[in-house]
Structure formats: structure tokens, C-alpha cells
Amino acid sequence: MKGIILAGGVGTRLHPITIGTSKQLLPVGDKPMVYYPLSVLMLAGIRDILIITKPSDTPNFQALLGDGSHLGLHVSYREQHSPHGIADAILIGAGHIGDGPVALILGDNIFHGNSFSATLTENARSVHGCVLFGYRVNDPREYGVGESDVNGNLISIEEKPQHPRSNRAITGLYLYDNDVVDITKNLRPSARGELEITDVNRVYMERGRARLVDLGRGFAWLDTGTPESLFQAGHYVRTLEERQGVRIACIEEIALRMGFIDADACHRLGSRMASSDYGKYVMAIASDRG
């Protein structure tokens, strides 16, 4: 399975913070926002990852992550010159996807939960259609909303409905088989001129090949698209890290635990940041596994 991180857009809800930088490079806790979606793909065992950015931001992402080889990954980049909807990432990344399945994740989404890695691995192992992840929210009218039957099959999906049929928001993580490329190519832009990911998911639902996985209790899903939600996400991350003594979305640690790199390589990565607490943490993790 290939991975795509959609990190384009202009982040207008975060202006003026994002006038000079990408939203996905802003700090959440002690690390860049893009580390969080990248860690999700890594936990799913995905090592070939495309990051889609706007042209002015590509050099900064490359400076941060390079080609990913230091993490045992292959990271490449494509540019989205103007925002045309989430589903546009499928068309931009069609060559990257090739003839296999793909995991698409939004660059401003944060997922955290004790059994999240197992949930990802189980659902990414074999994708026949699409797999969506639902999260219960207090006001689903602000989200795409999904409803499933007792077997987890998606039976309705609506975008920001005034009268939601469920309280499960569709999160920014999507698993698709290879049919998603042809489905997206045949989409018509919506009234706002975008290719809507909800329309892609609806096609799969109408074919009886869409599942909705309920993340349930014990999980956290955070969308960091506004100043308030960005602050809340940072507070959540720092609070858990301070209480538990572990770091969320430490990509070096995940690469080590997933077997992408060995302890020596992990320690070298930490030593490059030895002046920071983050670097000291990475070196300590490597020493424990050495």
C-alpha cells in the first residue's frame, strides 16, 4: 500500500500565521504538524509516501524530511498549484499510486489511541473498496457524516448535514483500493468547483464496497485547522507526553519499532538534535533498544 499526505492549501483560517509558511509545518507540541499524519502511515506499515504541497512550500518539506531514507522510507513530493478539493490528491498522486491500494491522510489531522496501530494494520492489510474511519462528535453538522449498518457497511454519507443521521464524523484518513483512481477521474466538480472526497466515498457506498470503522472510546481525533483547535491539539499532546513520559508521533521511534531502521541509525538521528529534549528522547529510545 502506498501513502499520500495532502499538505497543500493556503490555511486561510489560520491567517496571518500561515501567510509565510505551510500550516502543516506549524508546531504541535514539540514537532511539526506533518509528523502526525506521517506517523499514522508509518504505523500502518506504509513506507512509500507522497507529500502533496503548494509550490512555495515544497523546499521546506524537503529540508525537513528529505527523501525519507534516514527513516527507512521513500518520500517523494508533488505540487498542488491551487486547491481543488481533497479528491484532487488522488489525481495528482495517480502515478505514485500505480496499480495498488492507497492510504490518503490530511496533513492537519492528528490521531491517537492505544490500539490505533493494530486498528490501522488490520484494516490496511486487505482493502476491497474503501475504508473510512468515524469519530463521534458533539455537533456533526460541521463535518462529513457517515452511518453504518450492524456489519460496519456504510449506508449513508452526507456533507455537513443540517439534520445528521448519526453523530459519526468522517475523519481525514481514507483507505482505498485501486479503483479510486478511475472513480476520481470520472467525478464532476461540485458547486464550489472542487472534487469532493464525499462523492468518491458515495460511489463506493453505492457499489456496496464501503466500510465505516468506528474509532470509539479511547481514541482522539483532532483537526488543527483553526487557531483554537491548533492550541487545543498542542495542549493535548504536551499534557499526555508529560504525564506518560512518551512522545506522540515521534517518527524516529516509530521507524525503530516498525523495523524500518536499527538502533544505531535511530541514535544517530537523535544525536543530530542532541541540544533539544526531543533529540535526547530519541537517543534514549535507541539506547534502550540497542
XYZ file of C-alpha atoms in Angstrom, residues 5-210:
206
model
C -0.291 13.147 2.717
C -2.280 16.118 1.451
C -0.415 19.151 2.770
C -1.456 21.745 0.202
C -3.898 24.576 0.629
C -3.285 28.044 1.985
C -4.583 27.690 5.555
C -6.756 30.799 5.388
C -8.449 30.020 8.716
C -5.043 30.363 10.368
C -4.066 33.698 8.802
C -1.841 35.563 9.483
C 0.146 32.623 10.922
C 0.157 30.747 7.612
C 0.837 33.653 5.261
C 4.544 32.862 5.277
C 4.572 29.142 5.992
C 2.617 25.941 5.449
C 0.043 25.035 8.058
C 1.462 21.513 8.161
C 4.856 22.854 9.239
C 3.479 24.686 12.264
C 4.430 23.197 15.645
C 2.048 20.950 17.541
C 3.787 20.295 20.831
C 7.481 19.912 20.070
C 7.257 18.697 16.499
C 5.920 19.839 13.109
C 2.281 19.082 12.376
C 3.179 16.869 9.399
C 4.862 14.376 11.764
C 1.420 13.300 12.990
C -0.099 12.136 9.670
C 3.304 10.742 8.654
C 3.376 8.666 11.838
C -0.095 7.262 11.036
C 1.076 5.975 7.656
C 4.223 4.531 9.224
C 2.185 2.721 11.890
C 0.164 1.151 9.064
C 3.425 -0.247 7.685
C 3.478 2.151 4.720
C 6.952 3.185 3.594
C 6.390 4.718 0.143
C 4.817 8.111 0.767
C 3.933 11.080 -1.434
C 3.558 14.520 0.131
C 1.435 16.969 -1.849
C 2.266 20.617 -1.149
C 1.787 24.001 -2.694
C 4.830 25.041 -4.779
C 6.238 27.617 -2.354
C 6.279 25.086 0.488
C 7.982 22.155 -1.228
C 11.563 23.209 -0.366
C 10.688 23.464 3.321
C 9.183 19.966 3.396
C 12.207 18.620 1.578
C 14.515 20.301 4.089
C 12.564 18.678 6.913
C 12.091 15.150 5.577
C 14.380 14.800 2.556
C 13.797 11.563 0.674
C 12.862 9.743 3.876
C 15.750 7.260 3.620
C 17.025 8.167 7.091
C 13.733 6.759 8.407
C 13.700 3.721 6.127
C 11.082 5.405 3.934
C 10.801 6.611 0.372
C 9.321 10.112 0.437
C 8.513 11.998 -2.763
C 6.774 15.288 -3.484
C 4.211 16.652 -5.922
C 2.806 20.156 -6.092
C -0.811 21.269 -5.999
C -0.863 24.667 -7.673
C -4.324 25.570 -6.408
C -6.732 23.802 -4.041
C -9.277 21.725 -5.955
C -10.633 19.528 -3.162
C -9.360 16.555 -1.197
C -10.078 14.105 -4.019
C -7.733 16.090 -6.254
C -4.902 14.437 -4.308
C -5.843 11.130 -5.947
C -5.388 12.586 -9.422
C -2.135 14.325 -8.520
C -0.860 11.114 -6.953
C -2.155 8.664 -9.583
C 1.348 7.865 -10.837
C 2.511 7.298 -7.273
C -0.437 5.017 -6.506
C 0.242 2.802 -9.512
C -1.873 -0.350 -9.578
C -2.220 -0.955 -5.844
C -4.183 0.388 -2.854
C -3.561 3.738 -1.209
C -3.984 5.441 2.159
C -4.804 9.149 1.913
C -4.489 11.302 5.027
C -4.978 15.010 5.546
C -1.890 16.820 6.735
C -3.689 18.657 9.539
C -5.303 15.623 11.197
C -3.982 14.079 14.422
C -4.954 10.583 15.527
C -4.001 8.996 18.822
C -5.074 5.886 20.675
C -3.536 2.914 22.458
C -4.731 0.368 19.895
C -4.554 2.645 16.854
C -1.613 0.789 15.296
C -3.486 -2.518 15.480
C -6.628 -0.914 14.016
C -4.636 0.514 11.130
C -2.766 -2.699 10.404
C -5.934 -4.789 10.447
C -7.793 -2.509 8.049
C -4.863 -1.766 5.736
C -3.948 -5.431 5.289
C -6.532 -6.036 2.594
C -8.683 -3.239 1.169
C -11.553 -4.228 -1.110
C -13.315 -0.954 -1.790
C -12.832 1.826 0.731
C -12.411 2.012 4.482
C -13.398 5.175 6.336
C -12.872 5.981 9.996
C -15.677 7.513 12.027
C -15.359 9.527 15.216
C -18.265 10.546 17.445
C -18.595 14.331 17.793
C -20.982 16.616 19.652
C -22.001 18.637 16.584
C -21.733 16.558 13.396
C -23.234 19.359 11.289
C -19.704 20.714 10.745
C -18.403 17.500 9.164
C -18.987 14.828 6.600
C -21.192 12.354 8.455
C -21.432 8.604 7.944
C -23.927 5.967 9.037
C -23.288 2.224 9.023
C -25.274 -0.959 9.492
C -24.572 -3.590 12.152
C -21.844 -5.110 9.957
C -19.972 -1.834 9.561
C -21.074 -1.244 5.974
C -21.559 2.401 5.073
C -25.236 3.039 4.302
C -25.388 6.845 4.204
C -22.965 9.710 3.890
C -23.702 13.434 3.931
C -21.546 16.556 3.854
C -22.315 18.997 6.692
C -25.978 17.969 7.017
C -28.422 20.185 8.881
C -30.149 17.089 10.269
C -27.434 14.426 10.715
C -28.459 10.778 10.683
C -25.603 9.895 13.046
C -23.006 11.637 15.167
C -20.032 9.989 13.483
C -17.821 12.433 11.617
C -15.752 11.049 8.754
C -12.136 11.702 9.697
C -9.343 12.700 7.326
C -7.970 9.186 6.845
C -9.124 7.114 3.874
C -8.076 3.677 2.628
C -8.888 2.820 -0.994
C -8.338 0.023 -3.453
C -7.040 0.950 -6.897
C -10.499 1.689 -8.292
C -10.268 5.074 -6.569
C -8.194 6.457 -9.448
C -10.838 5.751 -12.100
C -13.641 6.834 -9.770
C -11.952 10.183 -9.172
C -11.203 10.696 -12.866
C -14.937 10.427 -13.567
C -16.025 12.902 -10.877
C -17.569 16.221 -11.759
C -16.566 19.263 -9.690
C -19.049 20.351 -7.058
C -20.791 23.725 -6.970
C -17.714 25.185 -5.292
C -15.507 23.896 -8.117
C -13.833 21.113 -6.153
C -13.532 17.349 -6.424
C -15.248 16.204 -3.250
C -13.963 13.217 -1.334
C -17.539 12.613 -0.155
C -18.514 11.960 -3.781
C -15.734 9.371 -4.079
C -16.931 7.656 -0.916
C -20.526 7.748 -2.107
C -19.610 5.840 -5.280
C -18.041 3.103 -3.180
C -21.099 3.066 -0.906
C -23.469 2.712 -3.862
C -21.395 -0.237 -5.053
C -21.700 -1.841 -1.616
C -17.951 -1.639 -1.054
C -17.557 0.966 1.674
